[in-house]
PDB file of C-alpha atoms and ligand atoms in Angstrom:
ATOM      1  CA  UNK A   1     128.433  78.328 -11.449  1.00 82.00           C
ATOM      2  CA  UNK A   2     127.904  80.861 -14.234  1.00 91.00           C
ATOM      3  CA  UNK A   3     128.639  84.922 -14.720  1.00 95.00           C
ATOM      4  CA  UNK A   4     126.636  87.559 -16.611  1.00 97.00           C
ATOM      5  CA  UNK A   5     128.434  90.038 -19.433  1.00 97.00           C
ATOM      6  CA  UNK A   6     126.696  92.769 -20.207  1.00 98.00           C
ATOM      7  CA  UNK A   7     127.298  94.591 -23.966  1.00 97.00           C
ATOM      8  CA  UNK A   8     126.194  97.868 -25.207  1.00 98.00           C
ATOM      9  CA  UNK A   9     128.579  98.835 -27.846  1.00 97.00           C
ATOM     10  CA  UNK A  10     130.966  95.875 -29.918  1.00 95.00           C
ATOM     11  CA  UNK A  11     130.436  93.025 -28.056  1.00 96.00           C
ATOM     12  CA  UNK A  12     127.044  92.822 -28.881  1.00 98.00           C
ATOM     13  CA  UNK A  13     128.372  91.965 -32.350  1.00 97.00           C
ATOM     14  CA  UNK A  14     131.678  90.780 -31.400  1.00 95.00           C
ATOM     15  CA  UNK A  15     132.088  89.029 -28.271  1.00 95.00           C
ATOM     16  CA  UNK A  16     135.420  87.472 -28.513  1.00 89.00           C
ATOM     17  CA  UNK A  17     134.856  84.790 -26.214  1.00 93.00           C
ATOM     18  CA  UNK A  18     132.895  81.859 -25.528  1.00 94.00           C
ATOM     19  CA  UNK A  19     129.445  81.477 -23.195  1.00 96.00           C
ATOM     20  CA  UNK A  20     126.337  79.231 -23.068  1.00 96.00           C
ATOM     21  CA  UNK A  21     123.523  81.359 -23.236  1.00 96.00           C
ATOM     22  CA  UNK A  22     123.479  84.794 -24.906  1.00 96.00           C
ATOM     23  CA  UNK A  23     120.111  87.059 -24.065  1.00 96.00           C
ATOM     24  CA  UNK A  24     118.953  90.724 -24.645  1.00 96.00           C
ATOM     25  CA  UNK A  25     118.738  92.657 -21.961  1.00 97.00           C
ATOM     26  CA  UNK A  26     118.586  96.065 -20.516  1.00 98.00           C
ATOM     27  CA  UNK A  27     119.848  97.688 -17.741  1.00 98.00           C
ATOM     28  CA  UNK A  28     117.954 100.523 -15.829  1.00 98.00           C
ATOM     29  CA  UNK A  29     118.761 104.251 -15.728  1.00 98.00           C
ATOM     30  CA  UNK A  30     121.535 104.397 -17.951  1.00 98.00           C
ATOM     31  CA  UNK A  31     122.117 105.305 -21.319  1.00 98.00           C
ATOM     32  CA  UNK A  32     124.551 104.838 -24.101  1.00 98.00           C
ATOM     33  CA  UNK A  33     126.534 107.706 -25.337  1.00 98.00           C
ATOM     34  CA  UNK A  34     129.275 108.219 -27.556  1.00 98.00           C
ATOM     35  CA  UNK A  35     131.201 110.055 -24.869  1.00 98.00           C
ATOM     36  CA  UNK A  36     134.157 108.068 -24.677  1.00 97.00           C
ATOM     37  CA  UNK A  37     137.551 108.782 -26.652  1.00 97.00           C
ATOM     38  CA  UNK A  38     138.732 106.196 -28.428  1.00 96.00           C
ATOM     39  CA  UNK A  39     142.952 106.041 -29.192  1.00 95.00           C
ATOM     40  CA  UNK A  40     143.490 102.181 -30.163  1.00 92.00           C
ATOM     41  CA  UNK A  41     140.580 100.719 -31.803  1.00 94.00           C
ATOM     42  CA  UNK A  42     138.564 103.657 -33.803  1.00 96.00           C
ATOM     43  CA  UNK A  43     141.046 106.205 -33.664  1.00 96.00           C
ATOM     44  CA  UNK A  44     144.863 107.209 -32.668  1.00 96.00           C
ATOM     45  CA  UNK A  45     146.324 109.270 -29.776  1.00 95.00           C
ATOM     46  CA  UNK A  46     146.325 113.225 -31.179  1.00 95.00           C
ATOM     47  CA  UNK A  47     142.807 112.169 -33.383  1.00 96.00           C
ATOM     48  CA  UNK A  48     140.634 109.827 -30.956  1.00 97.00           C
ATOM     49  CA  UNK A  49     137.603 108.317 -32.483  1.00 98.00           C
ATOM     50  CA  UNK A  50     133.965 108.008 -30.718  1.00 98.00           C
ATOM     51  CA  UNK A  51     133.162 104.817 -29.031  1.00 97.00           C
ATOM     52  CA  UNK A  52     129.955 103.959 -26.472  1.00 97.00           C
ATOM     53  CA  UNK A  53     129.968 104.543 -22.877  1.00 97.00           C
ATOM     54  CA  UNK A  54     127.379 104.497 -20.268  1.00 97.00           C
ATOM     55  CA  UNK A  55     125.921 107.801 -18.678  1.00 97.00           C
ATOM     56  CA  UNK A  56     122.947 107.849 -15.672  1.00 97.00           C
ATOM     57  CA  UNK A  57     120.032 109.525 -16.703  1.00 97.00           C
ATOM     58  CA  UNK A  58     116.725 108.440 -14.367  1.00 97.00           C
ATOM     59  CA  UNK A  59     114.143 106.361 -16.404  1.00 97.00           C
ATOM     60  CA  UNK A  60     116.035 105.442 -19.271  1.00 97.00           C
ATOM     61  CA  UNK A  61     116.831 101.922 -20.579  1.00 97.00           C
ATOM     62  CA  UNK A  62     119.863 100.851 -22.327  1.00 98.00           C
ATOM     63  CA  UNK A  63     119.198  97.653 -24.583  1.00 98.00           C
ATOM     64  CA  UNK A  64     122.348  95.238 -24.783  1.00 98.00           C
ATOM     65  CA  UNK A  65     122.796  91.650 -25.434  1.00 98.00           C
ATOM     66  CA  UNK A  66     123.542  89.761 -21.825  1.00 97.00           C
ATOM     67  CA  UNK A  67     125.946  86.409 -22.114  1.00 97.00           C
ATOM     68  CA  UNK A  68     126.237  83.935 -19.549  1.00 97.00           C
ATOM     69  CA  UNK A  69     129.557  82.199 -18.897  1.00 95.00           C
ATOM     70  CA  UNK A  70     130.833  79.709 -17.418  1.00 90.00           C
ATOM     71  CA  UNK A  71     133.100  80.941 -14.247  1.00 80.00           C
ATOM     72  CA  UNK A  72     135.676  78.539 -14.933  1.00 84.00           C
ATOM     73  CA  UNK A  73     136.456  80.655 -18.065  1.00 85.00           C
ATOM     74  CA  UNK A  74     135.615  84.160 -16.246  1.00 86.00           C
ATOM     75  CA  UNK A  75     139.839  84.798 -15.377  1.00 88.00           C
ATOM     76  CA  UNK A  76     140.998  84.346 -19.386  1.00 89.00           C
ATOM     77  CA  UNK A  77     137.668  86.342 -20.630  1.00 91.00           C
ATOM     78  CA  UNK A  78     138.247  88.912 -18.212  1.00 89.00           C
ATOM     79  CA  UNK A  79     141.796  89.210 -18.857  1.00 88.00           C
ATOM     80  CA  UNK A  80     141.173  89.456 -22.632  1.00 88.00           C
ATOM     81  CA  UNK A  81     138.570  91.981 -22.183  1.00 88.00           C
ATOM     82  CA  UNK A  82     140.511  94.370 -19.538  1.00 84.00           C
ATOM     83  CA  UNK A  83     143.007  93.904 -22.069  1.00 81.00           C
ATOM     84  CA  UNK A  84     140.909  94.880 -25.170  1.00 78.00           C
ATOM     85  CA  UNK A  85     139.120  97.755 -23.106  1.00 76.00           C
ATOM     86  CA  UNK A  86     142.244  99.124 -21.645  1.00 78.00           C
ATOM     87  CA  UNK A  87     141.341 102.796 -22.987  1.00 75.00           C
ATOM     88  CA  UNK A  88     139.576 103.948 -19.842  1.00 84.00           C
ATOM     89  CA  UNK A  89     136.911 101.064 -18.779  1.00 90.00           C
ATOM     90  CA  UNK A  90     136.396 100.294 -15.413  1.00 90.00           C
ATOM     91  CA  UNK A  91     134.026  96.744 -14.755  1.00 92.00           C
ATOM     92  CA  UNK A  92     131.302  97.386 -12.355  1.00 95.00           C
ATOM     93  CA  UNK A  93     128.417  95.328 -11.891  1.00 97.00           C
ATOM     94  CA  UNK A  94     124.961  96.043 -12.319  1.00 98.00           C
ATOM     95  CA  UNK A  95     121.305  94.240 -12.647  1.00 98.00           C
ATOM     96  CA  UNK A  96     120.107  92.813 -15.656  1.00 98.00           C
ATOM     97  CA  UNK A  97     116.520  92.308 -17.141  1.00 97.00           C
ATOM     98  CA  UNK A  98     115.510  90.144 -19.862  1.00 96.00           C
ATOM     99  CA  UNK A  99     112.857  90.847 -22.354  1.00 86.00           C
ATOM    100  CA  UNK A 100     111.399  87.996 -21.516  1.00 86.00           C
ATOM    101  CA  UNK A 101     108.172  89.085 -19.267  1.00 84.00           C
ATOM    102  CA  UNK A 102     108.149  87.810 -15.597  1.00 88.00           C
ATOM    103  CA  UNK A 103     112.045  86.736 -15.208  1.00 91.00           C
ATOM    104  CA  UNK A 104     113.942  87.842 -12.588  1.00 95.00           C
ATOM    105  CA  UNK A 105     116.551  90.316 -13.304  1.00 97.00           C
ATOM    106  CA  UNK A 106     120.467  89.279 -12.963  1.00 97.00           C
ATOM    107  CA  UNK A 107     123.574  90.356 -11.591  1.00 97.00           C
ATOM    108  CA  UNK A 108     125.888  91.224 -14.394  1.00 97.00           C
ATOM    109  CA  UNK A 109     129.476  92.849 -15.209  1.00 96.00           C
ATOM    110  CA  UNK A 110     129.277  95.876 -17.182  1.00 97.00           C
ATOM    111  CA  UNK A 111     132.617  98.053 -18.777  1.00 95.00           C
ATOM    112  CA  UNK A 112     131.748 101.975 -17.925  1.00 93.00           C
ATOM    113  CA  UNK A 113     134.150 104.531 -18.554  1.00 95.00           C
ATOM    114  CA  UNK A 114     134.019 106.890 -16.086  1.00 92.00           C
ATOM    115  CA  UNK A 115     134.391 110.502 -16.774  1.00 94.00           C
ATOM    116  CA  UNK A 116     137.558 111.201 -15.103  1.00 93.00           C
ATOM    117  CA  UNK A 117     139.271 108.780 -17.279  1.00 94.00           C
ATOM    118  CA  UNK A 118     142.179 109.931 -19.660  1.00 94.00           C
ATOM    119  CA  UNK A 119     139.951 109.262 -23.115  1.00 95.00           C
ATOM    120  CA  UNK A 120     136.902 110.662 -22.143  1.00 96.00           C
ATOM    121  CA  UNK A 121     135.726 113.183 -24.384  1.00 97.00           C
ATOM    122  CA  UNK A 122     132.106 114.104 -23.163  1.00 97.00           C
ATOM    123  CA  UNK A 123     128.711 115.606 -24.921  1.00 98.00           C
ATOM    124  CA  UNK A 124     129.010 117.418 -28.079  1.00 98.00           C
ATOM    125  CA  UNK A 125     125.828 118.550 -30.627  1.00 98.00           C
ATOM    126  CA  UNK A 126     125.407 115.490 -32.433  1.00 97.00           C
ATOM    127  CA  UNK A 127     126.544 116.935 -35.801  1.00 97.00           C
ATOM    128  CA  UNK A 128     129.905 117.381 -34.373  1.00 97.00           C
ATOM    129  CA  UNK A 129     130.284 113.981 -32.758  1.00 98.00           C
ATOM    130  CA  UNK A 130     129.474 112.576 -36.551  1.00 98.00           C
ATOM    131  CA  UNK A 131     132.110 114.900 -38.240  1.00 97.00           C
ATOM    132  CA  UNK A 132     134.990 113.297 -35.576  1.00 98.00           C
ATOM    133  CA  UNK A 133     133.126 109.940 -36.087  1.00 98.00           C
ATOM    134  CA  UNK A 134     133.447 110.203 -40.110  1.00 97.00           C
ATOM    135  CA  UNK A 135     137.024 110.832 -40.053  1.00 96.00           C
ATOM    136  CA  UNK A 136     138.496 108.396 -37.717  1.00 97.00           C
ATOM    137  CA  UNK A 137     140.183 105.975 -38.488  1.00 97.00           C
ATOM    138  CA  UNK A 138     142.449 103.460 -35.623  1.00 96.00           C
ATOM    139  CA  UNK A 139     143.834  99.914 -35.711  1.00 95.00           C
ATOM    140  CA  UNK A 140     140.415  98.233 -35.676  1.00 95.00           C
ATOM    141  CA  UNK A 141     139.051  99.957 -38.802  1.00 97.00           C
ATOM    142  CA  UNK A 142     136.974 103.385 -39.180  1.00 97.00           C
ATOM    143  CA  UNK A 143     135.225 104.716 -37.024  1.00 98.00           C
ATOM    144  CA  UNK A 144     132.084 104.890 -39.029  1.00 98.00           C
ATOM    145  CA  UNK A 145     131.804 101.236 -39.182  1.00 97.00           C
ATOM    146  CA  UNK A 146     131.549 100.821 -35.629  1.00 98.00           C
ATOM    147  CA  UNK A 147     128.855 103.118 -35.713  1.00 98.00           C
ATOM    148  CA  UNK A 148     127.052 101.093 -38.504  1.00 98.00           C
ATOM    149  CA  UNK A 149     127.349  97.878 -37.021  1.00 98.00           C
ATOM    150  CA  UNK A 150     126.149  99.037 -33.712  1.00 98.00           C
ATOM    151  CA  UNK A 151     122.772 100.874 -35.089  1.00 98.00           C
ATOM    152  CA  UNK A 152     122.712  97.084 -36.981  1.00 98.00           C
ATOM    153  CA  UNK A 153     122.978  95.006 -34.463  1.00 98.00           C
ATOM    154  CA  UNK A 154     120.185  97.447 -32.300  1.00 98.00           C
ATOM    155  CA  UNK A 155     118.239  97.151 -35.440  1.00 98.00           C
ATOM    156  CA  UNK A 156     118.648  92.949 -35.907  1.00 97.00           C
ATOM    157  CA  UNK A 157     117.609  92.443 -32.219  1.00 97.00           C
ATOM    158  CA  UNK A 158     114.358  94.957 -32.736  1.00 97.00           C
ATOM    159  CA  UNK A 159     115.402  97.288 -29.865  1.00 97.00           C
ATOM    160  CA  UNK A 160     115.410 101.489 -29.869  1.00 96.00           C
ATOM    161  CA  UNK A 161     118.139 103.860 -29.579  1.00 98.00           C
ATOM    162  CA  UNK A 162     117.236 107.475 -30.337  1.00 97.00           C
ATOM    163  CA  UNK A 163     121.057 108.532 -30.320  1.00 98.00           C
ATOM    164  CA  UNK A 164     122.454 105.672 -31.580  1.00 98.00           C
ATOM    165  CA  UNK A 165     120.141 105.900 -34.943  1.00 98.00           C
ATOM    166  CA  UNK A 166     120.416 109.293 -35.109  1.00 98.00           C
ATOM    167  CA  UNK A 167     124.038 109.063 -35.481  1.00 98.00           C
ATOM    168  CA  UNK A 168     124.139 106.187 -37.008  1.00 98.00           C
ATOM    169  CA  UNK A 169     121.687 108.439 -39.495  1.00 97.00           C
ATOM    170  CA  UNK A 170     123.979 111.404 -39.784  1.00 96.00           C
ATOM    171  CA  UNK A 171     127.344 109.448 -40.273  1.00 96.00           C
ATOM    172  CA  UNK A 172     125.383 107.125 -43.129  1.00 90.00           C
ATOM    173  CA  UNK A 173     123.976 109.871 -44.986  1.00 75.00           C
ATOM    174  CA  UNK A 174     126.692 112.779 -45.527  1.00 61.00           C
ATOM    175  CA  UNK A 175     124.881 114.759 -43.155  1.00 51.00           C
ATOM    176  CA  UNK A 176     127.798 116.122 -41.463  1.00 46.00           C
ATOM    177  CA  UNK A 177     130.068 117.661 -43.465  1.00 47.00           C
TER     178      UNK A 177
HETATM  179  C1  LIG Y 201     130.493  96.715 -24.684  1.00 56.25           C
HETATM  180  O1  LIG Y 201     129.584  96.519 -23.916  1.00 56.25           O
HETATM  181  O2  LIG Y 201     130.476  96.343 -25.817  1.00 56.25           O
HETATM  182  C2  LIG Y 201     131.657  97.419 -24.148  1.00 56.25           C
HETATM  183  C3  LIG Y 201     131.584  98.762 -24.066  1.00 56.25           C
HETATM  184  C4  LIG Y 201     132.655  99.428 -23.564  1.00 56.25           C
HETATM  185  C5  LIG Y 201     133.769  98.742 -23.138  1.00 56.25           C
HETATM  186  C6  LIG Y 201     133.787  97.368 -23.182  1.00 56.25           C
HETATM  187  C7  LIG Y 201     132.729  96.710 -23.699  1.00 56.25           C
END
């Protein structure tokens, strides 16, 4: 027997734990958003950083990188990752479709931070979400790397993200002062 792990935001490029197949994906009628607060990785408590969370919006498609593994390992990996996320994540699951045409889609866990959660933060004009982005900093470096690598990654597996390059854009380029 085998589980699905969805990523949208740093475990596409950092997993952190072992699996047998890894796959992009998408999930249906959610997007990703840099709505969540972020105290212990990208920033500190008083000065939270910007990390990824999921938001519904009808339509939309959220490109991620699936990665199946084996249950016997499912209790450490989601240990370490409840761990790792413990900033406001909640693990729901949800199903999963591979860009390969004609496969069936998958059941899969997926971390969501709900917006009652301590860290959320919540929409902002874009400008203003790259001005908090650009000078974060937290245990697990700046804030604007995380931002980089993500639009990277997104970039590597030839999938879109209008807010994530946007950002990604604005943070790069100076463009919020
Ligand atoms: C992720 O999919 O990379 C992720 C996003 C938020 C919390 C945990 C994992």
């Amino acid at each position: 027997m085998s589980a699905w792990i969805f990523g949208y935001g740093s475990l596409i490029w950092r997993p952190d734990f072992s699996y047998v197949e890894r796959r992009t994906a998408w999930i249906a009628g959610w997007s990703r958003r840099f709505w969540q607060g972020s105290t212990d990785h990208r920033g500190v408590p008083g000065d939270p950083g910007r990390v990824v969370t999921l938001v519904r919006e009808d339509g939309s498609r959220c490109w991620g990188r699936a990665y199946r593994i084996e249950s016997g390992n499912g209790d450490e990996i989601f240990d370490r990752l409840a761990y790792r996320e413990k900033g406001g994540y909640d693990r729901i699951s949800l199903d999963l479709h591979f860009a390969v045409p004609g496969s069936a889609p998958v059941s899969g866990f997926v971390y969501f931070a709900n917006p009652d959660n301590p860290n959320w933060i919540g929409p902002a004009p874009l400008n203003d979400i790259a001005r908090q982005v650009r000078r974060s900093h937290g245990p697990s470096g700046a804030n604007t790397e995380y931002v980089l690598q993500l639009a990277a990654a997104l970039r590597d597996m030839g999938v879109e993200d209008a807010h994530v390059f946007a950002l990604a854009d604005l943070v790069k380029g100076g463009g919020a002062p």
